[in-house]
Coordinates of C-alpha atoms in Angstrom, one line a residue:
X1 CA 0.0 0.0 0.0
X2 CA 1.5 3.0 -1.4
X3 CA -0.6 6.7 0.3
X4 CA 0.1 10.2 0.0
X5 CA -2.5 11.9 2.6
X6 CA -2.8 14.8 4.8
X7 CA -4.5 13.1 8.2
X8 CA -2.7 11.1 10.5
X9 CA -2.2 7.1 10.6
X10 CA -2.4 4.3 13.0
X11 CA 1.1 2.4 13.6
X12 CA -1.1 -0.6 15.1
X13 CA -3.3 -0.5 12.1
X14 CA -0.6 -0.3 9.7
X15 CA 1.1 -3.5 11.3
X16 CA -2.4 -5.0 11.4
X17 CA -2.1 -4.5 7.4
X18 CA 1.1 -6.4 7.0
X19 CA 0.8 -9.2 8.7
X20 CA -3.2 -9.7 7.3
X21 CA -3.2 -13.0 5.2
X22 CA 0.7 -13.8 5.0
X23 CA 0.9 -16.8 7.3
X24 CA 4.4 -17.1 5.2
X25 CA 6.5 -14.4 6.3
X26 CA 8.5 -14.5 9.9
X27 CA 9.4 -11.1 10.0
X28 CA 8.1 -7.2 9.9
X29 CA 10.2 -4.0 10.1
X30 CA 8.6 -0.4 10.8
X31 CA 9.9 3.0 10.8
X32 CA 8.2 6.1 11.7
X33 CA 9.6 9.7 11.2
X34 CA 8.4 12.6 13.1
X35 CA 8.4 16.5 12.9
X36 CA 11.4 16.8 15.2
X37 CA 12.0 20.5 16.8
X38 CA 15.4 21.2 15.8
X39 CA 17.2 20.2 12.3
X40 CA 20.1 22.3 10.5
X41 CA 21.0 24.2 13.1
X42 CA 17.7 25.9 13.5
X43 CA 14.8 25.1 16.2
X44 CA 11.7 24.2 14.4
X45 CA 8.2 24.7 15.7
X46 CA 6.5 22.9 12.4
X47 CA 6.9 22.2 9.2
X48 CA 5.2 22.1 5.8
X49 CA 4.9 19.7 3.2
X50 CA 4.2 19.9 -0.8
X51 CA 3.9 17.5 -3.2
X52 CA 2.9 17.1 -7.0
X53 CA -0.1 14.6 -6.9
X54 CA 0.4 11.6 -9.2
X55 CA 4.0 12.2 -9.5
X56 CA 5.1 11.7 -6.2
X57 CA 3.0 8.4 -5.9
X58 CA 4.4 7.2 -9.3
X59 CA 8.0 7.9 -7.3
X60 CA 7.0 5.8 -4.2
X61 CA 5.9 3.1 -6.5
X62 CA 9.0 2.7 -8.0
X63 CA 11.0 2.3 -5.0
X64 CA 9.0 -0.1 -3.7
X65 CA 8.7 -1.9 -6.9
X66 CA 13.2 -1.9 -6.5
X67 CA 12.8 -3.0 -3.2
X68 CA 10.3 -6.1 -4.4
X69 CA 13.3 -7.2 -6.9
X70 CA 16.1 -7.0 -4.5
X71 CA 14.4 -8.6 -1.7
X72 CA 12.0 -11.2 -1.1
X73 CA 9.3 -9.5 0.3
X74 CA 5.1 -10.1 1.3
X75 CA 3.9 -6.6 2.0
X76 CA 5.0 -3.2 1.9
X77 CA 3.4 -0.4 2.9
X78 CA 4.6 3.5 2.5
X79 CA 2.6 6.5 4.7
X80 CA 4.2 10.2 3.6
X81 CA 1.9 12.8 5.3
X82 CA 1.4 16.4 3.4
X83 CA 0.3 19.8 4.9
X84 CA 1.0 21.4 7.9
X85 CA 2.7 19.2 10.8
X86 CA 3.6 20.3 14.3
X87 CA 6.5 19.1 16.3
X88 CA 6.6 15.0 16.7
X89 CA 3.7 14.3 14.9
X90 CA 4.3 11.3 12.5
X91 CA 5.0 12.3 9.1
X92 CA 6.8 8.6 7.7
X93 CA 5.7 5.2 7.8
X94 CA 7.5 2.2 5.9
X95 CA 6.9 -1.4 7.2
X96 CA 8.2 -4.1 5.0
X97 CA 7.3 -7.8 5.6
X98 CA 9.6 -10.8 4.5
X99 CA 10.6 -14.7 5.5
X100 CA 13.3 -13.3 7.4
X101 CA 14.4 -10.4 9.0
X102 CA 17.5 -9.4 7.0
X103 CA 15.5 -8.7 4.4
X104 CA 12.6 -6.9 5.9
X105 CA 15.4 -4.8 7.4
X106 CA 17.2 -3.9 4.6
X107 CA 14.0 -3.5 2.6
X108 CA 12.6 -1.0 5.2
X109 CA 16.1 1.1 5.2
X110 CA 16.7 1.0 1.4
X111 CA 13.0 2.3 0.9
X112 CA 13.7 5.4 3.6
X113 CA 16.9 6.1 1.9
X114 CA 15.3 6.6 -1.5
X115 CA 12.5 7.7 -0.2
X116 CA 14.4 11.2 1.1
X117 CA 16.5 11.4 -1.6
X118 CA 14.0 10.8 -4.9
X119 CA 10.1 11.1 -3.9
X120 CA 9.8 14.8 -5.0
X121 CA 8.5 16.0 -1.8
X122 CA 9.3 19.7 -0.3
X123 CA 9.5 20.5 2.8
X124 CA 9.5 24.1 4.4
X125 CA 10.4 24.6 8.0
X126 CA 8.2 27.0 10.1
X127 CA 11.1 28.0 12.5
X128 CA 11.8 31.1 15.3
X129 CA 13.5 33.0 12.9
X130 CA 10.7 32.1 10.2
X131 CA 10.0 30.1 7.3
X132 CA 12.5 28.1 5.4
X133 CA 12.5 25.7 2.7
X134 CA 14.8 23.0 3.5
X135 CA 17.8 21.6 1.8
X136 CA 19.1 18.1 0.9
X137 CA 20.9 16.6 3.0
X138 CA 24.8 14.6 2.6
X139 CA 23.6 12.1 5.1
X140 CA 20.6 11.1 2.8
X141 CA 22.8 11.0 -0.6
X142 CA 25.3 9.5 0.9
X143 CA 22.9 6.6 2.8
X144 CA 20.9 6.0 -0.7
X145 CA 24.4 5.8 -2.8
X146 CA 25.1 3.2 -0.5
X147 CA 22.6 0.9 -2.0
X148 CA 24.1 0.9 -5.6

């Protein structure tokens, strides 16, 4: 399950989702990102987030579709929340389901890292000092190059 939505999500229900009819696999990995309240130096009190409806979908799709060929894998499901988000409300979910937990692991990491370096998301900081749209990050480029 792929979902690009403004309102909130339900880890439990989300697991719920993975596990539903796949007696097969052994294992399932989760990550959830929040709104954290201080990133690049500045201390952040919300943030903002735009995307380009169809595209960015079309963008998650694919790296889940990469993830399915590198890994064996039963279910995968990616959450990215849009609109206005205060500090630690979720704003990520990636669970990946597989026969073992290496894979679901690596599944659930390689999706993240594409996920912040190639799903055309934008994301503008509402922070003491003002708004700011921010930049890409090393980190993430460096973490996704990893994979190739």
């Amino acid at each position: 399950m792929i979902s690009v939505q403004q309102h909130d999500f339900d880890v439990g229900r989300e697991y719920q989702r993975l596990i539903e009819k796949n007696a097969s696999d052994g294992a399932v990995v989760m990550f959830t990102g929040l709104v954290r309240d201080f990133n690049q130096g500045f201390n952040v009190k919300g943030l903002h987030i735009e995307h380009y409806e169809g595209m960015t979908e079309r963008a998650l799709e694919g790296i889940v579709n990469q993830a399915k060929e590198r890994w064996q894998l039963g279910n995968v499901s990616v959450i990215h929340r849009v609109g206005d988000l205060q500090v630690n409300e979720q704003i990520v979910f990636v669970g990946a389901s597989s026969p073992h937990r290496e894979q679901a692991f690596d599944a659930a990491q390689f999706i993240m890292d594409y996920l912040k370096t190639q799903a055309p998301f934008w994301k503008k900081e509402l922070t003491q000092s003002g708004e700011r749209w921010v930049d890409a990050n090393i980190k993430d480029t460096d973490a996704a190059n990893r994979w190739q």
